[in-house]
mmCIF file of C-alpha atoms in Angstrom:
data_model
loop_
_atom_site.group_PDB
_atom_site.id
_atom_site.type_symbol
_atom_site.label_atom_id
_atom_site.label_comp_id
_atom_site.label_asym_id
_atom_site.label_seq_id
_atom_site.Cartn_x
_atom_site.Cartn_y
_atom_site.Cartn_z
ATOM 1 C CA MET A 226 -29.759 -16.742 -90.138
ATOM 2 C CA SER A 227 -29.100 -13.585 -92.147
ATOM 3 C CA ASP A 228 -29.361 -13.415 -95.927
ATOM 4 C CA ALA A 229 -25.664 -12.471 -96.119
ATOM 5 C CA SER A 230 -24.636 -15.837 -94.727
ATOM 6 C CA VAL A 231 -26.712 -17.907 -97.143
ATOM 7 C CA GLY A 232 -27.202 -15.713 -100.187
ATOM 8 C CA ASP A 233 -24.310 -16.951 -102.295
ATOM 9 C CA GLY A 234 -23.881 -20.338 -100.640
ATOM 10 C CA ARG A 235 -20.296 -19.640 -99.638
ATOM 11 C CA GLU A 236 -19.040 -20.634 -96.220
ATOM 12 C CA GLN A 237 -18.321 -17.671 -93.997
ATOM 13 C CA PRO A 238 -14.890 -17.493 -92.307
ATOM 14 C CA PRO A 239 -14.902 -18.162 -88.556
ATOM 15 C CA ARG A 240 -15.126 -15.101 -86.361
ATOM 16 C CA SER A 241 -11.737 -13.797 -85.293
ATOM 17 C CA SER A 242 -10.763 -13.574 -81.631
ATOM 18 C CA PHE A 243 -7.509 -13.086 -79.751
ATOM 19 C CA TRP A 244 -7.602 -16.552 -78.159
ATOM 20 C CA ARG A 245 -8.436 -18.354 -81.406
ATOM 21 C CA ASP A 246 -5.957 -16.391 -83.515
ATOM 22 C CA ASN A 247 -3.107 -17.009 -81.065
ATOM 23 C CA GLY A 248 -4.060 -20.432 -79.738
ATOM 24 C CA LEU A 249 -0.841 -22.179 -80.791
ATOM 25 C CA THR A 250 1.448 -19.639 -79.122
ATOM 26 C CA LEU A 251 -0.712 -19.329 -76.005
ATOM 27 C CA ALA A 252 -1.095 -23.094 -75.536
ATOM 28 C CA PHE A 253 2.594 -23.877 -75.896
ATOM 29 C CA GLY A 254 3.637 -20.768 -73.958
ATOM 30 C CA GLY A 255 1.344 -21.735 -71.105
ATOM 31 C CA ALA A 256 2.550 -25.332 -71.176
ATOM 32 C CA PHE A 257 6.146 -24.060 -71.086
ATOM 33 C CA LEU A 258 5.478 -22.111 -67.883
ATOM 34 C CA VAL A 259 3.761 -25.095 -66.250
ATOM 35 C CA VAL A 260 6.606 -27.448 -67.130
ATOM 36 C CA LEU A 261 9.223 -24.892 -66.054
ATOM 37 C CA ALA A 262 7.495 -24.605 -62.678
ATOM 38 C CA GLY A 263 7.457 -28.391 -62.396
ATOM 39 C CA GLN A 264 11.155 -28.535 -63.241
ATOM 40 C CA ALA A 265 11.872 -25.948 -60.535
ATOM 41 C CA LEU A 266 10.018 -27.944 -57.882
ATOM 42 C CA ALA A 267 11.537 -31.294 -58.862
ATOM 43 C CA GLY A 268 14.990 -29.794 -59.324
ATOM 44 C CA ARG A 269 14.926 -28.151 -55.890
ATOM 45 C CA ALA A 270 13.889 -31.432 -54.254
ATOM 46 C CA GLY A 271 16.725 -33.317 -55.925
ATOM 47 C CA PHE A 272 19.257 -30.587 -55.189
ATOM 48 C CA ASN A 273 18.260 -30.465 -51.529
ATOM 49 C CA GLU A 274 18.647 -34.239 -51.287
ATOM 50 C CA ASP A 275 22.245 -33.867 -52.458
ATOM 51 C CA LEU A 276 22.834 -31.069 -49.944
ATOM 52 C CA ALA A 277 21.399 -33.200 -47.145
ATOM 53 C CA VAL A 278 23.796 -36.035 -48.011
ATOM 54 C CA ASP A 279 26.688 -33.564 -47.721
ATOM 55 C CA GLY A 280 25.305 -32.193 -44.444
ATOM 56 C CA LEU A 281 24.662 -28.730 -45.912
ATOM 57 C CA GLN A 282 21.774 -26.327 -45.398
ATOM 58 C CA GLN A 283 18.911 -26.819 -47.841
ATOM 59 C CA LEU A 284 17.662 -24.096 -50.179
ATOM 60 C CA THR A 285 14.267 -22.447 -50.286
ATOM 61 C CA LEU A 286 12.469 -22.402 -53.619
ATOM 62 C CA GLY A 287 13.435 -18.767 -54.155
ATOM 63 C CA GLU A 288 17.089 -19.501 -53.432
ATOM 64 C CA TYR A 289 17.049 -22.463 -55.815
ATOM 65 C CA LEU A 290 15.510 -20.359 -58.606
ATOM 66 C CA MET A 291 18.440 -17.953 -58.268
ATOM 67 C CA SER A 292 21.033 -20.723 -58.140
ATOM 68 C CA SER A 293 23.485 -21.648 -60.862
ATOM 69 C CA ASP A 294 22.287 -25.257 -60.701
ATOM 70 C CA PHE A 295 18.774 -24.285 -61.864
ATOM 71 C CA ALA A 296 20.153 -21.848 -64.442
ATOM 72 C CA VAL A 297 22.426 -24.386 -66.111
ATOM 73 C CA ASP A 298 19.693 -27.036 -66.265
ATOM 74 C CA VAL A 299 17.340 -24.584 -67.993
ATOM 75 C CA THR A 300 19.795 -22.996 -70.400
ATOM 76 C CA GLU A 301 21.345 -26.276 -71.567
ATOM 77 C CA ASN A 302 17.911 -27.289 -72.860
ATOM 78 C CA TRP A 303 17.166 -23.893 -74.382
ATOM 79 C CA GLN A 304 20.384 -23.771 -76.388
ATOM 80 C CA SER A 305 19.794 -27.213 -77.895
ATOM 81 C CA GLU A 306 16.266 -26.265 -78.967
ATOM 82 C CA PHE A 307 17.395 -23.039 -80.623
ATOM 83 C CA LEU A 308 20.246 -24.922 -82.300
ATOM 84 C CA GLN A 309 17.734 -27.428 -83.659
ATOM 85 C CA PHE A 310 15.558 -24.738 -85.232
ATOM 86 C CA PHE A 311 18.550 -22.767 -86.521
ATOM 87 C CA LEU A 312 19.965 -25.825 -88.290
ATOM 88 C CA TYR A 313 16.532 -26.863 -89.536
ATOM 89 C CA ILE A 314 15.695 -23.415 -90.937
ATOM 90 C CA PHE A 315 18.995 -23.074 -92.793
ATOM 91 C CA GLY A 316 19.310 -26.746 -93.719
ATOM 92 C CA THR A 317 15.921 -26.948 -95.401
ATOM 93 C CA VAL A 318 16.921 -24.190 -97.819
ATOM 94 C CA TRP A 319 19.090 -26.728 -99.672
ATOM 95 C CA LEU A 320 18.468 -30.157 -98.153
ATOM 96 C CA LEU A 321 15.479 -32.150 -99.426
ATOM 97 C CA GLN A 322 13.606 -35.314 -98.458
ATOM 98 C CA ARG A 323 11.466 -36.916 -101.121
ATOM 99 C CA GLY A 324 7.935 -37.505 -99.872
ATOM 100 C CA SER A 325 8.198 -35.377 -96.719
ATOM 101 C CA PRO A 326 6.006 -32.332 -95.959
ATOM 102 C CA GLU A 327 8.997 -31.054 -93.972
ATOM 103 C CA SER A 328 10.883 -30.644 -97.269
ATOM 104 C CA LYS A 329 10.403 -28.205 -100.102
ATOM 105 C CA PRO A 330 9.413 -29.637 -103.487
ATOM 106 C CA LEU A 331 12.437 -31.257 -105.099
ATOM 107 C CA HIS A 332 12.773 -28.596 -107.810
ATOM 108 C CA LYS A 333 12.919 -25.695 -105.341
ATOM 109 C CA ALA A 334 16.256 -26.298 -103.630
ATOM 110 C CA GLY A 335 18.046 -23.046 -102.856
ATOM 111 C CA THR A 336 16.941 -19.531 -102.027
ATOM 112 C CA GLU A 337 14.382 -19.399 -104.890
ATOM 113 C CA SER A 338 13.647 -16.492 -107.227
ATOM 114 C CA ASP A 339 12.507 -12.992 -106.245
ATOM 115 C CA GLU A 340 9.131 -13.748 -107.798
ATOM 116 C CA GLU A 341 8.665 -16.901 -105.736
ATOM 117 C CA GLN A 342 9.743 -15.089 -102.569
ATOM 118 C CA ARG A 343 7.669 -11.949 -103.351
ATOM 119 C CA VAL A 344 10.532 -9.526 -102.799
ATOM 120 C CA GLY A 345 11.706 -6.391 -104.604
ATOM 121 C CA ALA A 346 9.529 -5.622 -107.601
ATOM 122 C CA HIS A 347 7.419 -8.705 -106.861
ATOM 123 C CA ALA A 348 6.390 -7.576 -103.368
ATOM 124 C CA ARG A 349 2.645 -7.249 -102.829
ATOM 125 C CA ALA A 350 0.579 -4.614 -101.092
ATOM 126 C CA ASP A 351 0.369 -6.744 -97.933
ATOM 127 C CA SER A 352 4.042 -7.785 -97.977
ATOM 128 C CA PRO A 353 6.293 -6.646 -95.087
ATOM 129 C CA ARG A 354 7.743 -3.221 -95.888
ATOM 130 C CA TRP A 355 11.374 -4.365 -96.014
ATOM 131 C CA ALA A 356 10.499 -7.143 -98.485
ATOM 132 C CA GLY A 357 9.907 -4.516 -101.157
ATOM 133 C CA THR A 358 13.261 -2.788 -100.735
ATOM 134 C CA ARG A 359 16.325 -3.528 -102.879
ATOM 135 C CA ASP A 360 19.111 -2.876 -100.352
ATOM 136 C CA TRP A 361 20.549 -4.345 -97.148
ATOM 137 C CA ARG A 362 17.140 -4.255 -95.475
ATOM 138 C CA GLN A 363 15.763 -6.909 -97.821
ATOM 139 C CA ASN A 364 18.877 -9.072 -97.364
ATOM 140 C CA LEU A 365 18.617 -8.769 -93.592
ATOM 141 C CA TYR A 366 14.883 -9.387 -93.411
ATOM 142 C CA SER A 367 15.051 -12.344 -95.800
ATOM 143 C CA ARG A 368 17.387 -14.109 -93.339
ATOM 144 C CA SER A 369 16.025 -12.685 -90.097
ATOM 145 C CA LEU A 370 14.342 -15.851 -88.778
ATOM 146 C CA GLY A 371 17.472 -17.987 -89.016
ATOM 147 C CA ALA A 372 19.669 -15.147 -87.748
ATOM 148 C CA VAL A 373 17.544 -14.633 -84.626
ATOM 149 C CA MET A 374 17.482 -18.371 -83.916
ATOM 150 C CA ALA A 375 21.288 -18.452 -84.265
ATOM 151 C CA LEU A 376 21.611 -15.477 -81.909
ATOM 152 C CA LEU A 377 19.317 -17.086 -79.328
ATOM 153 C CA PHE A 378 21.378 -20.271 -79.548
ATOM 154 C CA VAL A 379 24.661 -18.416 -78.994
ATOM 155 C CA LEU A 380 23.241 -16.382 -76.091
ATOM 156 C CA SER A 381 21.693 -19.395 -74.355
ATOM 157 C CA TRP A 382 24.864 -21.459 -74.893
ATOM 158 C CA LEU A 383 26.895 -18.598 -73.391
ATOM 159 C CA ALA A 384 24.493 -18.433 -70.442
ATOM 160 C CA GLN A 385 24.850 -22.195 -70.012
ATOM 161 C CA SER A 386 28.630 -21.897 -69.948
ATOM 162 C CA VAL A 387 28.572 -19.168 -67.289
ATOM 163 C CA ALA A 388 25.978 -20.909 -65.110
ATOM 164 C CA GLY A 389 27.706 -24.248 -65.656
ATOM 165 C CA THR A 390 31.025 -22.815 -64.501
ATOM 166 C CA ALA A 391 29.433 -21.650 -61.252
ATOM 167 C CA ALA A 392 27.480 -24.885 -60.698
ATOM 168 C CA TYR A 393 30.510 -27.065 -61.396
ATOM 169 C CA GLY A 394 32.623 -24.859 -59.149
ATOM 170 C CA GLU A 395 30.181 -25.385 -56.283
ATOM 171 C CA GLN A 396 30.426 -29.145 -56.732
ATOM 172 C CA GLN A 397 34.219 -28.922 -56.708
ATOM 173 C CA LEU A 398 34.219 -26.875 -53.503
ATOM 174 C CA ARG A 399 31.920 -29.365 -51.749
ATOM 175 C CA GLN A 400 34.477 -32.020 -52.631
ATOM 176 C CA LEU A 401 37.303 -29.794 -51.346
ATOM 177 C CA GLN A 402 38.698 -29.339 -54.858
ATOM 178 C CA PRO A 403 39.542 -26.034 -56.589
ATOM 179 C CA PRO A 404 36.881 -24.679 -59.008
ATOM 180 C CA LEU A 405 37.596 -24.220 -62.714
ATOM 181 C CA SER A 406 37.884 -20.924 -64.538
ATOM 182 C CA TRP A 407 35.348 -20.144 -67.284
ATOM 183 C CA GLY A 408 37.892 -20.904 -69.978
ATOM 184 C CA ALA A 409 38.828 -24.217 -68.396
ATOM 185 C CA TYR A 410 35.171 -25.174 -68.010
ATOM 186 C CA LEU A 411 34.541 -24.527 -71.726
ATOM 187 C CA VAL A 412 36.879 -27.401 -72.606
ATOM 188 C CA SER A 413 35.786 -29.637 -69.733
ATOM 189 C CA ALA A 414 33.967 -32.946 -70.112
ATOM 190 C CA ASP A 415 31.048 -31.657 -68.019
ATOM 191 C CA PHE A 416 30.306 -28.756 -70.405
ATOM 192 C CA TRP A 417 30.500 -30.829 -73.560
ATOM 193 C CA SER A 418 28.596 -33.747 -72.060
ATOM 194 C CA ARG A 419 25.738 -31.403 -71.157
ATOM 195 C CA SER A 420 25.742 -29.882 -74.652
ATOM 196 C CA LEU A 421 26.165 -33.013 -76.761
ATOM 197 C CA GLN A 422 23.579 -35.097 -74.917
ATOM 198 C CA ASN A 423 20.986 -32.471 -75.855
ATOM 199 C CA TRP A 424 22.198 -31.916 -79.409
ATOM 200 C CA GLN A 425 22.028 -35.580 -80.358
ATOM 201 C CA SER A 426 18.429 -35.875 -79.159
ATOM 202 C CA GLU A 427 17.326 -32.795 -81.113
ATOM 203 C CA LEU A 428 19.006 -33.983 -84.319
ATOM 204 C CA LEU A 429 17.465 -37.425 -83.931
ATOM 205 C CA ALA A 430 14.005 -35.887 -83.508
ATOM 206 C CA VAL A 431 14.360 -33.813 -86.695
ATOM 207 C CA ALA A 432 15.609 -36.773 -88.710
ATOM 208 C CA ALA A 433 12.786 -38.965 -87.397
ATOM 209 C CA MET A 434 10.154 -36.345 -88.240
ATOM 210 C CA ALA A 435 11.530 -35.893 -91.767
ATOM 211 C CA ILE A 436 11.434 -39.588 -92.647
ATOM 212 C CA LEU A 437 8.376 -40.737 -90.669
ATOM 213 C CA SER A 438 6.209 -38.012 -92.232
ATOM 214 C CA VAL A 439 6.894 -39.614 -95.619
ATOM 215 C CA TYR A 440 4.913 -42.732 -94.692
ATOM 216 C CA LEU A 441 2.744 -41.764 -91.707
ATOM 217 C CA ARG A 442 -0.093 -39.219 -91.485
ATOM 218 C CA GLN A 443 -1.820 -37.010 -88.922
ATOM 219 C CA ARG A 444 -5.166 -35.838 -90.233
ATOM 220 C CA GLY A 445 -5.612 -32.068 -90.094
ATOM 221 C CA SER A 446 -2.026 -31.224 -89.127
ATOM 222 C CA PRO A 447 0.110 -28.922 -91.328
ATOM 223 C CA GLU A 448 3.087 -31.040 -90.271
ATOM 224 C CA SER A 449 1.574 -33.990 -92.152
ATOM 225 C CA LYS A 450 0.536 -34.575 -95.744
ATOM 226 C CA PRO A 451 -3.161 -35.115 -96.468
ATOM 227 C CA VAL A 452 -4.053 -38.659 -95.493
ATOM 228 C CA GLY A 453 -4.609 -39.724 -99.091
ATOM 229 C CA SER A 454 -1.415 -38.213 -100.521
ATOM 230 C CA SER A 455 1.076 -40.601 -102.061
ATOM 231 C CA HIS A 456 4.294 -41.388 -100.237
ATOM 232 C CA THR A 457 6.282 -39.602 -102.949
ATOM 233 C CA SER A 458 4.374 -36.294 -102.631
ATOM 234 C CA THR A 459 6.917 -33.757 -101.418
ATOM 235 C CA GLY A 460 6.347 -30.372 -99.807
ATOM 236 C CA VAL A 461 2.585 -30.941 -99.525
ATOM 237 C CA GLU A 462 0.916 -30.027 -96.245
ATOM 238 C CA GLY A 463 -2.426 -31.223 -94.929
#
């Protein structure tokens, strides 16, 4: 062991590596691809069963991946997830939950001061460049996370509506009924049923996380308070 590592008795930071530094993104990104592949295989099997019942030719995996049925199933889940994060990001600016690490401290409701946010004259040497500006760039950057989540929600919801129109139209044709236009599908029960069944589950999950984290703990997780923190400790992460 070198003298540098023991000379002052301080613990040395762990060595940096690409895999360690990006483990959270890589793990969840990889899991996403695995689950998406599983959805494609299971979805194709179920879709082909329906085609067989109707006496129609079954689809190959490639054909199913390009189908509107697969597209609408994927995008209806994406839009609900992006909606969840958009609402959560903007909601937690003002909304508080006493005792939850998912909430800001109770005295910090709102957009906070320039000093607290390290913008303008209070920006530091390592702050993002636009944080130190005093014009539209700071305003845009200071709301960029929520704005991008909102944009992704709108785009994925639009994609769901287009794919859903095509998928619903195919079902109508198999039943010898006329398909709906895009505008008509937007106000149909099928479109809103697909959307609302996902929205309610995402909102329930956020509400459950906010209140359960007041009383329950997960040692070592930044989504939990330290195990020994009181139930009333707010905005404290472990």
